[in-house]
Coordinates of C-alpha atoms and ligand atoms in Angstrom, one line a residue:
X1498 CA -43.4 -228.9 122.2
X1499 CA -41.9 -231.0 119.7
X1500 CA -38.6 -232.4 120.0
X1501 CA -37.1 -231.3 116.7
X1502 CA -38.1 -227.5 117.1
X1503 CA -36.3 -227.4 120.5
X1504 CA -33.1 -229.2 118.5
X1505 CA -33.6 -226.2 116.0
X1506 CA -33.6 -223.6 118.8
X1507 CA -30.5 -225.0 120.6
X1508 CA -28.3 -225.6 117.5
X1509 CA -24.6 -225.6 117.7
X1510 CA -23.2 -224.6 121.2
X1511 CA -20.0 -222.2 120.3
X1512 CA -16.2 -221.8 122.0
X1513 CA -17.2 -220.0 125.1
X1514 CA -15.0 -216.7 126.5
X1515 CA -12.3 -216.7 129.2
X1516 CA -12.6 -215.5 132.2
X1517 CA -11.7 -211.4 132.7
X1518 CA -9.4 -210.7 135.9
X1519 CA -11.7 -207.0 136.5
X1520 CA -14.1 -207.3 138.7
X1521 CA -16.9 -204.9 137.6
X1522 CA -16.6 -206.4 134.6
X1523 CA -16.8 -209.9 134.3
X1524 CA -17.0 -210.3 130.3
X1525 CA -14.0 -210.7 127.9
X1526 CA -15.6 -210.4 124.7
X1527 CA -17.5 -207.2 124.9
X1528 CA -17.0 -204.9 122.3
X1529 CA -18.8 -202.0 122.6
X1530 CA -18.2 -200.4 119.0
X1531 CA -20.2 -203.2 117.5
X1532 CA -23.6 -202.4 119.3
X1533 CA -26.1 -201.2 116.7
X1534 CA -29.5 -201.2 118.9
X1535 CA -32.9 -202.4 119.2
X1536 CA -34.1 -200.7 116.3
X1537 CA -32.3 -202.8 113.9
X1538 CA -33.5 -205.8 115.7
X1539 CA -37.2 -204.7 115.8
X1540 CA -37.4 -204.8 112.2
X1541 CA -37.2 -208.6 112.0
X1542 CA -38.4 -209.4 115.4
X1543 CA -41.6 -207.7 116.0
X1544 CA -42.7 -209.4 119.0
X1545 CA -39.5 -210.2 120.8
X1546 CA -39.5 -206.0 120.6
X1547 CA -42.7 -205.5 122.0
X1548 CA -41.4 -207.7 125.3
X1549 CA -38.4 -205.9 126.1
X1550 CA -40.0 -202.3 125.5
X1551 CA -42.4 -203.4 128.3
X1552 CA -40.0 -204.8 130.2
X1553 CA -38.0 -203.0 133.3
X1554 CA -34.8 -203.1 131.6
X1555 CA -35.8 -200.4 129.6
X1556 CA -36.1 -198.1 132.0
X1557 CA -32.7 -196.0 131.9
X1558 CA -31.8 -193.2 134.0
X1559 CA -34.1 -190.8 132.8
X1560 CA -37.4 -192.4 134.5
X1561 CA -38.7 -190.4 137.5
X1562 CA -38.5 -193.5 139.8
X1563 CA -35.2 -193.9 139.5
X1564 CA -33.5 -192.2 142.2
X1565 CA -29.8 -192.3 141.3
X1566 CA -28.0 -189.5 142.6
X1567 CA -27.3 -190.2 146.0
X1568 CA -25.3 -193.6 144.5
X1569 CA -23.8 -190.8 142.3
X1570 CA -22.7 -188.1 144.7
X1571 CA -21.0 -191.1 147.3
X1572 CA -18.7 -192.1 143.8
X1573 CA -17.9 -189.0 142.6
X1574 CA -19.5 -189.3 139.5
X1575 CA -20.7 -186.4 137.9
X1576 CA -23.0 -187.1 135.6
X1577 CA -24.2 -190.8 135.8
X1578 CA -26.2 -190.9 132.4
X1579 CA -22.5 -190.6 130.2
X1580 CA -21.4 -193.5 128.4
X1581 CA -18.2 -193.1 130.3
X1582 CA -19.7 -193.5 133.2
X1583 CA -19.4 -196.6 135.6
X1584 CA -23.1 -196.5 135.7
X1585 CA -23.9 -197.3 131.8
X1586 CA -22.0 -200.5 132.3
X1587 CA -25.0 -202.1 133.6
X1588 CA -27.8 -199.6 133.5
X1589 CA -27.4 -199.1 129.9
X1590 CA -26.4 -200.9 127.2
X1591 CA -22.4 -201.5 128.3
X1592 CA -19.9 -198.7 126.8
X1593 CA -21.9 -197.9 123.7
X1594 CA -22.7 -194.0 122.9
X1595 CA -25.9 -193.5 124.3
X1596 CA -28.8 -192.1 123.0
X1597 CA -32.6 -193.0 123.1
X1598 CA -32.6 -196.8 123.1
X1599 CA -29.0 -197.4 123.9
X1600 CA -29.4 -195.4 127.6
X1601 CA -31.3 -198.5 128.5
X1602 CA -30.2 -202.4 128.8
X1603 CA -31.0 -203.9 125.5
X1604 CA -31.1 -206.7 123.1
X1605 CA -27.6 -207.2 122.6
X1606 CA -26.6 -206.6 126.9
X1607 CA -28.1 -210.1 127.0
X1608 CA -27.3 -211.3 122.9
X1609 CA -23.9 -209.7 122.8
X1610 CA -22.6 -206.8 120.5
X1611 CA -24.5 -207.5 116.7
X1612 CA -22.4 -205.6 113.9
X1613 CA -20.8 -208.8 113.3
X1614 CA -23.4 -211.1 113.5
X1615 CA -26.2 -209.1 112.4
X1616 CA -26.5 -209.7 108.7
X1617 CA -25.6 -213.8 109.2
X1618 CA -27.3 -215.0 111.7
X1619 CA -30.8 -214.2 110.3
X1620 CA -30.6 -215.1 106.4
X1621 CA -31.6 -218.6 104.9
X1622 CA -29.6 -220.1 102.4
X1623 CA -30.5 -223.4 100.3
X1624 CA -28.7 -226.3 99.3
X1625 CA -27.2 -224.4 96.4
X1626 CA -25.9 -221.4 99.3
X1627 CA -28.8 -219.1 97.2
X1628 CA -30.2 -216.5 99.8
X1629 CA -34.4 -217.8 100.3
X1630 CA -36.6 -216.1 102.6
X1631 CA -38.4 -218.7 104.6
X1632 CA -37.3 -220.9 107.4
X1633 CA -38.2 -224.2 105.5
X1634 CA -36.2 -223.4 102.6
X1635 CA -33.6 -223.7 104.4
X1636 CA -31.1 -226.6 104.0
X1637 CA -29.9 -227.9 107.2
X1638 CA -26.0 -228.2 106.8
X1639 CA -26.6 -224.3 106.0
X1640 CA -28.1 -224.1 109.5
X1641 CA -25.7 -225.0 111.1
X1642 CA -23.3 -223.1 108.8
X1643 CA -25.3 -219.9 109.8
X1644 CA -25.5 -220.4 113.1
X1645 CA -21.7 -221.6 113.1
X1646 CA -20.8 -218.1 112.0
X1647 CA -22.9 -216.2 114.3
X1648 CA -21.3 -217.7 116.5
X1649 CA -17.8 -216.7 115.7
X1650 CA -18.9 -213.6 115.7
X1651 CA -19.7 -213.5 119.3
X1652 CA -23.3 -213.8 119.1
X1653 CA -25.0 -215.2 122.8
X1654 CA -27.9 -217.2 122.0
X1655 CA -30.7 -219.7 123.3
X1656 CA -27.7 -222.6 122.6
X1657 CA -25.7 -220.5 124.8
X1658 CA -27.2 -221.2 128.5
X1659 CA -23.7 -220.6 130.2
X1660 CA -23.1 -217.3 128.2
X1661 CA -26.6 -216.3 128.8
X1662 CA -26.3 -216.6 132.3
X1663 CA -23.0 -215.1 132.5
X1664 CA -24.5 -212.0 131.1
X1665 CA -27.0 -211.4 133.2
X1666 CA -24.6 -211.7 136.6
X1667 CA -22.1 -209.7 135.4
X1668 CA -24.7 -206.8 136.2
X1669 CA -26.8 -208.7 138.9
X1670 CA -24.6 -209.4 141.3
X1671 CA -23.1 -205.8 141.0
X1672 CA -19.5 -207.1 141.1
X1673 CA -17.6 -203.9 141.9
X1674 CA -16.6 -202.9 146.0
X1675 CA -16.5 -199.2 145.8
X1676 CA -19.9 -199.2 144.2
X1677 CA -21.1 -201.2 147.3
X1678 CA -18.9 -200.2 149.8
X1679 CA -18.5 -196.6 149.1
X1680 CA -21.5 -195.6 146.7
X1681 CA -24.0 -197.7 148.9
X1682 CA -25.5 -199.4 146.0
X1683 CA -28.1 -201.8 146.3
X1684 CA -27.2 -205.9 146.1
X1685 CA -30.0 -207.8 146.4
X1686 CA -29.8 -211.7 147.1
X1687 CA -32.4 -212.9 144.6
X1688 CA -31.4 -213.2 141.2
X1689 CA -32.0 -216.4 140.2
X1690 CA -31.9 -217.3 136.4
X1691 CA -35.3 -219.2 135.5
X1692 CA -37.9 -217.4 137.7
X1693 CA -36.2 -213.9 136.1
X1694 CA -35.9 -214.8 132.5
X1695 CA -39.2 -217.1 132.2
X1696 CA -42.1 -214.7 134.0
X1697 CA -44.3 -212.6 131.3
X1698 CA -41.7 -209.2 132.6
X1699 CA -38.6 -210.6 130.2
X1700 CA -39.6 -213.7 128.5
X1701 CA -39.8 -214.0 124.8
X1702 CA -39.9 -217.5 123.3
X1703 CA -41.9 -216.9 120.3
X1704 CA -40.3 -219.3 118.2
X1705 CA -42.1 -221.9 120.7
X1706 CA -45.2 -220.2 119.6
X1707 CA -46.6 -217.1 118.9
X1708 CA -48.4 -216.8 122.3
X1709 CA -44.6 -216.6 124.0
X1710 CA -44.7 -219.8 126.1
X1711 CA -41.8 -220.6 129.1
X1712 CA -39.1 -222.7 127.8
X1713 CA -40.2 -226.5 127.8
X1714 CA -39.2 -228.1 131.3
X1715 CA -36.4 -229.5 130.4
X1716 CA -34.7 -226.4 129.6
X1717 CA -36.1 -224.6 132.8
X1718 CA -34.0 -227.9 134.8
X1719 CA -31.2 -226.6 133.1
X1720 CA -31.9 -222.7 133.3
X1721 CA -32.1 -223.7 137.1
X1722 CA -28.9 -225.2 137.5
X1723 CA -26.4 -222.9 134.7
X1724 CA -27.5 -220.3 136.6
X1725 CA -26.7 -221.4 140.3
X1726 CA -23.2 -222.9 138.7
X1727 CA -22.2 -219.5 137.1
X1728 CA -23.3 -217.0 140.0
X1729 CA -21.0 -220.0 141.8
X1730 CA -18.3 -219.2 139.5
X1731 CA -18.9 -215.1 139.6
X1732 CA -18.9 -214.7 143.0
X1733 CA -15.6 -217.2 144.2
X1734 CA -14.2 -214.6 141.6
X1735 CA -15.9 -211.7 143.5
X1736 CA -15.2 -212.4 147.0
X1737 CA -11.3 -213.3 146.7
X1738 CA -9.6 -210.3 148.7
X1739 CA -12.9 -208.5 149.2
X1740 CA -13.6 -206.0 152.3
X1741 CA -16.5 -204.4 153.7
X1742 CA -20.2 -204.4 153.1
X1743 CA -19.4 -205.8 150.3
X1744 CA -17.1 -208.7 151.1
X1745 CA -20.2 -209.8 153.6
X1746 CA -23.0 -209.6 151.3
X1747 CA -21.1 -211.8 148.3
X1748 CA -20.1 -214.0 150.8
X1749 CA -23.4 -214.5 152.3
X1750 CA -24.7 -215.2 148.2
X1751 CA -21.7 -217.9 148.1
X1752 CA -23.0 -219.2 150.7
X1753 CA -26.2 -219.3 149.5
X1754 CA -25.6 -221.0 146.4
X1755 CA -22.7 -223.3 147.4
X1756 CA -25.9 -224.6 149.3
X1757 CA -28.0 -224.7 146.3
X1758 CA -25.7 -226.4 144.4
X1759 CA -25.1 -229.0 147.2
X1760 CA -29.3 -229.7 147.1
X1761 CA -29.0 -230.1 143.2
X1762 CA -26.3 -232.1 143.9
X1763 CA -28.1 -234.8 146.3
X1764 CA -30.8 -234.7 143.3
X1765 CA -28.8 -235.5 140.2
X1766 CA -25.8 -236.6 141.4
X1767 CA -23.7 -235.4 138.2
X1768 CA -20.1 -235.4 138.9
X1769 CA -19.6 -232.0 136.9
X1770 CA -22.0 -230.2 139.3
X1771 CA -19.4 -231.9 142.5
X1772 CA -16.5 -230.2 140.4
X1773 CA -18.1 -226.8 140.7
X1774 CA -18.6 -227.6 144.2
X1775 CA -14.9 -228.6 144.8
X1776 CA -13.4 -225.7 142.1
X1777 CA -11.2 -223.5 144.4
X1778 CA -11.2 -220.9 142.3
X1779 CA -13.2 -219.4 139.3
X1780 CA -11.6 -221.1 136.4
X1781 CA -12.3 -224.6 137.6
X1782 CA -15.9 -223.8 138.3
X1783 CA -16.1 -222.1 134.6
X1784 CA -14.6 -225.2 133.2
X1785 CA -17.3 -227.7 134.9
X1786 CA -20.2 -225.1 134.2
X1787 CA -19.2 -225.1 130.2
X1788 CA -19.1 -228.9 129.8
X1789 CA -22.0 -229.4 132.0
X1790 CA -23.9 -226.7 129.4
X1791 CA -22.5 -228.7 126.4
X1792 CA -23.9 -231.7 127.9
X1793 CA -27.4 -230.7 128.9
X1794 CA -27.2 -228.5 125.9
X1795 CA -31.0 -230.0 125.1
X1796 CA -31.9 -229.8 128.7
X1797 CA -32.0 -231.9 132.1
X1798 CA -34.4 -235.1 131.2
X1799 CA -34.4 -236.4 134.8
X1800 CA -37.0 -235.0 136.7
X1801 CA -35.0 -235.3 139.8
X1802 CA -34.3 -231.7 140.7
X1803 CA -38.3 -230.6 140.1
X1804 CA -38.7 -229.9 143.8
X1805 CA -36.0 -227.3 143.9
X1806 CA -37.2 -225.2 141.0
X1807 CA -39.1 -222.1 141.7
X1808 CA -43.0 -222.3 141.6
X1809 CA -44.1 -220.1 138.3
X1810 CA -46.2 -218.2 140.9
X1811 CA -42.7 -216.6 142.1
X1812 CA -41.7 -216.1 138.3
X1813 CA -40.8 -212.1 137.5
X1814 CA -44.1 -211.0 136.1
Ligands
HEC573 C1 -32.9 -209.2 108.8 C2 -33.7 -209.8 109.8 C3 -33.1 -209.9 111.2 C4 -32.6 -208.9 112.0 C5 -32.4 -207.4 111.6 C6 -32.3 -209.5 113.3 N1 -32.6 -210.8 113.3 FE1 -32.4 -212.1 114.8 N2 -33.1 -213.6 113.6 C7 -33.5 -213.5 112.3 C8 -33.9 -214.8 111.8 C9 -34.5 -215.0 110.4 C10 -33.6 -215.7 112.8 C11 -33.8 -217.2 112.8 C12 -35.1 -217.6 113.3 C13 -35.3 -219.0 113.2 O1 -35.2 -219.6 112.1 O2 -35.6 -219.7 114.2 C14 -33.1 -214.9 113.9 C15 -32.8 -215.5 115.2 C16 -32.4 -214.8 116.3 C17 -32.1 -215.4 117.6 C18 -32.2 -216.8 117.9 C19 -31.0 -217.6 117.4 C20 -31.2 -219.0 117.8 O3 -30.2 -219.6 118.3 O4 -32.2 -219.6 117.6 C21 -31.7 -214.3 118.4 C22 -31.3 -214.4 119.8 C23 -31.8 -213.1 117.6 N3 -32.1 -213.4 116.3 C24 -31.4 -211.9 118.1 C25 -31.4 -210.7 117.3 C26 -31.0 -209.4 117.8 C27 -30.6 -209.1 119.2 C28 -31.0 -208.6 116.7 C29 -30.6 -207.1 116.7 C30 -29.3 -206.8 117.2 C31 -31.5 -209.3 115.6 N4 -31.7 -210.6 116.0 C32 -31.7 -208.8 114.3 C33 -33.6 -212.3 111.6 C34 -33.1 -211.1 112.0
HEC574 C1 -22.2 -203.7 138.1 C2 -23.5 -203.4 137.7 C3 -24.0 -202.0 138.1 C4 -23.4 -200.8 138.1 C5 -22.0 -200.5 137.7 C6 -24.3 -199.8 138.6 N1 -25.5 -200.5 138.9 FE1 -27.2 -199.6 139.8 N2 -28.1 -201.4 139.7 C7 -27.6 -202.6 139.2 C8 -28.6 -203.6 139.2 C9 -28.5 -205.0 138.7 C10 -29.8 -203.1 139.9 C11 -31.1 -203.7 140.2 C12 -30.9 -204.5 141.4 C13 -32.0 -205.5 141.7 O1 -33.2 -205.1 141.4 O2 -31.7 -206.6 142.1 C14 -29.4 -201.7 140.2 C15 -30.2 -200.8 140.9 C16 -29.9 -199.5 141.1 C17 -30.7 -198.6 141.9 C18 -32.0 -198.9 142.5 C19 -33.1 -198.8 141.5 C20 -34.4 -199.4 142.0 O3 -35.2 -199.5 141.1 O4 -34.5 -199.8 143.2 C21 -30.1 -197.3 141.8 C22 -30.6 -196.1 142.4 C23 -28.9 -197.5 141.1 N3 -28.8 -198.8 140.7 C24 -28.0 -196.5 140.8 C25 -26.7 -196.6 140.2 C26 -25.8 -195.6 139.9 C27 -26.0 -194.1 140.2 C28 -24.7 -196.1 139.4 C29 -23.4 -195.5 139.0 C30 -22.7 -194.7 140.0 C31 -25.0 -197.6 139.3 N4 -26.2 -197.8 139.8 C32 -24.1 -198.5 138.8 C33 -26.4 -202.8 138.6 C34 -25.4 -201.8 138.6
HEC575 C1 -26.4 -204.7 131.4 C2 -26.8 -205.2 132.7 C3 -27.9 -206.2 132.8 C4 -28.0 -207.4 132.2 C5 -27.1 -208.0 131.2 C6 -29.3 -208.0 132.7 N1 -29.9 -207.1 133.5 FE1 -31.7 -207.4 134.4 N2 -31.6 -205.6 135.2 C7 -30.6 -204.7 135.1 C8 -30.9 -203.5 135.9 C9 -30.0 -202.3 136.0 C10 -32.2 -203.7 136.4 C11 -32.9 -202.7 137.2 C12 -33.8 -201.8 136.4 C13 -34.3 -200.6 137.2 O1 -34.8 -200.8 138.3 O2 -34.1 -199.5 136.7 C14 -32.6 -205.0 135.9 C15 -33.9 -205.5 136.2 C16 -34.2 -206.8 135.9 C17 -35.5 -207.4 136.3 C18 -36.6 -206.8 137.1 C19 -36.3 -207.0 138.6 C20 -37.4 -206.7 139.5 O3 -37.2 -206.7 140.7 O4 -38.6 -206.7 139.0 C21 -35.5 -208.7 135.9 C22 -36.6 -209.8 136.1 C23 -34.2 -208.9 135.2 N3 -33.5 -207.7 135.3 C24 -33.8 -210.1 134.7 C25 -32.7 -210.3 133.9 C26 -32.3 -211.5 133.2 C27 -33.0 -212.9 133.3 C28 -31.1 -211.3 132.6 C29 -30.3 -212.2 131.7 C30 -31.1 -213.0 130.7 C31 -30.8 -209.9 132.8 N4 -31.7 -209.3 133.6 C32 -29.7 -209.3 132.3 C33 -29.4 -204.9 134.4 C34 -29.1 -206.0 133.6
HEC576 C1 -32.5 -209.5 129.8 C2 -31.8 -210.2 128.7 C3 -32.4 -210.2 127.3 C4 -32.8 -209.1 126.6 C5 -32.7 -207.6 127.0 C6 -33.2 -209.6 125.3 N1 -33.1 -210.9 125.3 FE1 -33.6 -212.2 123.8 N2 -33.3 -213.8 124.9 C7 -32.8 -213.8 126.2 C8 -32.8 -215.1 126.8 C9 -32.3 -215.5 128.2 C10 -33.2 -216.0 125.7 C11 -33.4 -217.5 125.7 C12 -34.3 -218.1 126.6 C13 -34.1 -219.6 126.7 O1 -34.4 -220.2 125.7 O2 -33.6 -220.0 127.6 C14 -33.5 -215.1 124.6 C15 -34.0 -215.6 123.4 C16 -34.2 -214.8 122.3 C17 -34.6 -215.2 120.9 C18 -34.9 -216.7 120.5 C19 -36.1 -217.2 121.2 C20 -37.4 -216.9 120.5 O3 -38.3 -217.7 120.7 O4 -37.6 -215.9 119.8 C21 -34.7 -214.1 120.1 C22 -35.1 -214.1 118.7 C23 -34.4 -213.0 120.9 N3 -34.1 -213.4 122.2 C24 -34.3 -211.7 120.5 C25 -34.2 -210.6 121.3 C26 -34.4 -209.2 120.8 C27 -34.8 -208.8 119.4 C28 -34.3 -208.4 121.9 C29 -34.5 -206.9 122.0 C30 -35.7 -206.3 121.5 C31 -33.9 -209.3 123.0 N4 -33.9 -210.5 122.6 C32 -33.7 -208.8 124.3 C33 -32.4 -212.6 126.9 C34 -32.6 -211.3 126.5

């Protein structure tokens, strides 16, 4: 992997969101009108397409396996496969009218909302600002001009570790009580951010190459660690005046990555990853997670925390 290519992935790192004070749903800058769906991404990204309609995230209600209604009847929700319904928030693609691809999690659950991004973020411009059509034609101040906007308009990208990671907890730590407590929903401990987003079920890094390798080891060092820091963050959030079933199991995964963080800790001795661990509530750890993002934004060179990163044998495949 060449150094410059990885530069040209991470690009600018944007203004990050703040936090949201509901608990089943952790994101502030959603906004559900602006989802177009996969099919407009598919034109442009081929292979990035083939991945995710492989991948277990789009599954939806409507597969036989999926055995939903008990969860259903306990919450009084009638029909679970309405877009109004608590369960499209994270077993489709969040609050947008569902049909076909939407009723699944998709491109933008994990890349954000794209009507306002869509058109930007994917044309090269030249010196002169004249639209060209390949990727060396284009001038670099208009790189980072194009990815500047895309930004602004809220799009979540490979730059974006803490965003990325936020994403993905907001539905994988299942962050609402009733659902838990009352609905007897699963909440599995095990979501960690590198072994689920670099084995062959989700991963799709075909700008490393077209035969879609993991993220260069620097960038898994980081993967590792944003993703500990914001389940940190989530789940101080999460378990302030919780009850139940649900009080003990997000207490039990604070516990368990308070004493990740504290093994990461011994490792790389990085004095944002002690303000997380000394945050007393979620906006401190947020604030530490960003900047340590922003400064790691190329990835951990220290090969200090190796030992605690998941073996590629354990990777999601
Ligand atoms: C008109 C073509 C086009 C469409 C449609 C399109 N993209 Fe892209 N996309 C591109 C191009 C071109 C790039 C830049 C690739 C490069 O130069 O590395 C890109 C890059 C990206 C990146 C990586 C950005 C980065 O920081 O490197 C992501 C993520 C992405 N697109 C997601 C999506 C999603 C999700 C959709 C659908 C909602 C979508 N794209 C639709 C053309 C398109
Ligand atoms: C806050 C996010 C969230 C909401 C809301 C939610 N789910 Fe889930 N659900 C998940 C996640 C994430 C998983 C996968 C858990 C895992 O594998 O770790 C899951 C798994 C399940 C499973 C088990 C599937 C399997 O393959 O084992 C069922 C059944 C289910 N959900 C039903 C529902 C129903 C019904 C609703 C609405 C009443 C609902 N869920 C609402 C996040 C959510
Ligand atoms: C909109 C909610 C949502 C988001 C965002 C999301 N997921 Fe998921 N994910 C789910 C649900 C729901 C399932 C369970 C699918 C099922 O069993 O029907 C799932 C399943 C998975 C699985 C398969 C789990 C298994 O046991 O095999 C992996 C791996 C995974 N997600 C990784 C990720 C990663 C990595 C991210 C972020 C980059 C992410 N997910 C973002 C909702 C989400
Ligand atoms: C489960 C969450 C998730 C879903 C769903 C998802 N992506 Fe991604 N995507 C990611 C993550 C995480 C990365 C960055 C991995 C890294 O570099 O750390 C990424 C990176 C990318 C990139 C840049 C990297 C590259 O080499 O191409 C593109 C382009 C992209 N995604 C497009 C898409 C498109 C198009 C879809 C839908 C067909 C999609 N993604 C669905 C999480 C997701």
């Amino acid at each position: 992997m060449k150094a410059w290519v990885w530069c040209f992935i991470l690009g600018v790192v944007g203004a990050t969101s703040a936090a949201t004070s509901q608990a089943a749903n952790l994101l502030s800058d959603w906004q559900p009108s602006s989802v177009v769906g996969p099919a407009k991404c598919q034109k442009c990204h081929k292979p990035q397409y083939r991945v995710w309609e492989d991948s277990p995230h789009n599954i939806g209600f409507l597969d036989e396996e999926f055995d939903s209604e008990e969860i259903a009847e306990k919450m009084g929700v009638s029909d679970p496969e309405s877009s109004s319904a608590l369960c499209s928030q994270c077993h489709f693609t969040r609050g947008a009218k569902l049909h076909g691809e939407l009723a699944t999690v998709s491109c933008e659950s994990c890349h954000n909302p794209a009507k306002n991004w869509l058109e930007t973020h994917g044309t090269y411009r030249d010196a002169a600002g004249k639209k060209v059509n390949k990727k060396e034609q284009e001038a670099p101040v208009q790189r980072q001009k194009r990815l500047a906007a895309a930004d602004r308009a809220g799009m979540v990208r490979p730059g974006h570790a803490y965003r990325l990671a936020k994403n993905c907890l907001s539905c994988h730590l299942v962050p609402n009580q009733k659902l838990i407590n009352q609905g007897g929903h699963p909440s599995k401990l095990a979501f960690e951010l590198l072994s689920w987003s670099q084995g062959k079920q989700i991963r799709h890094n075909f700008s490393l190459g077209s035969h879609n390798p993991p993220v260069p080891k620097s960038r898994q060092r980081l993967l590792y660690v944003m993703g500990q820091m914001v389940q940190y963050e989530l789940l101080l959030k999460m378990t302030q005046s919780a009850t139940g079933k649900y009080a003990q199991v997000q207490k039990e995964k604070l516990q368990q990555t308070r004493n990740r963080l504290k093994q990461i800790q011994a490792k790389l001795g990085d004095p944002l990853v002690a303000k997380v661990l000394s945050a007393t509530n979620a906006g401190q750890a947020a604030q530490a997670a960003k900047t340590f993002a922003s400064k790691y934004s190329q990835g951990i060179s220290s090969s200090t925390v190796d030992s605690l990163l998941p073996a590629a044998n354990t990777y999601k495949n």
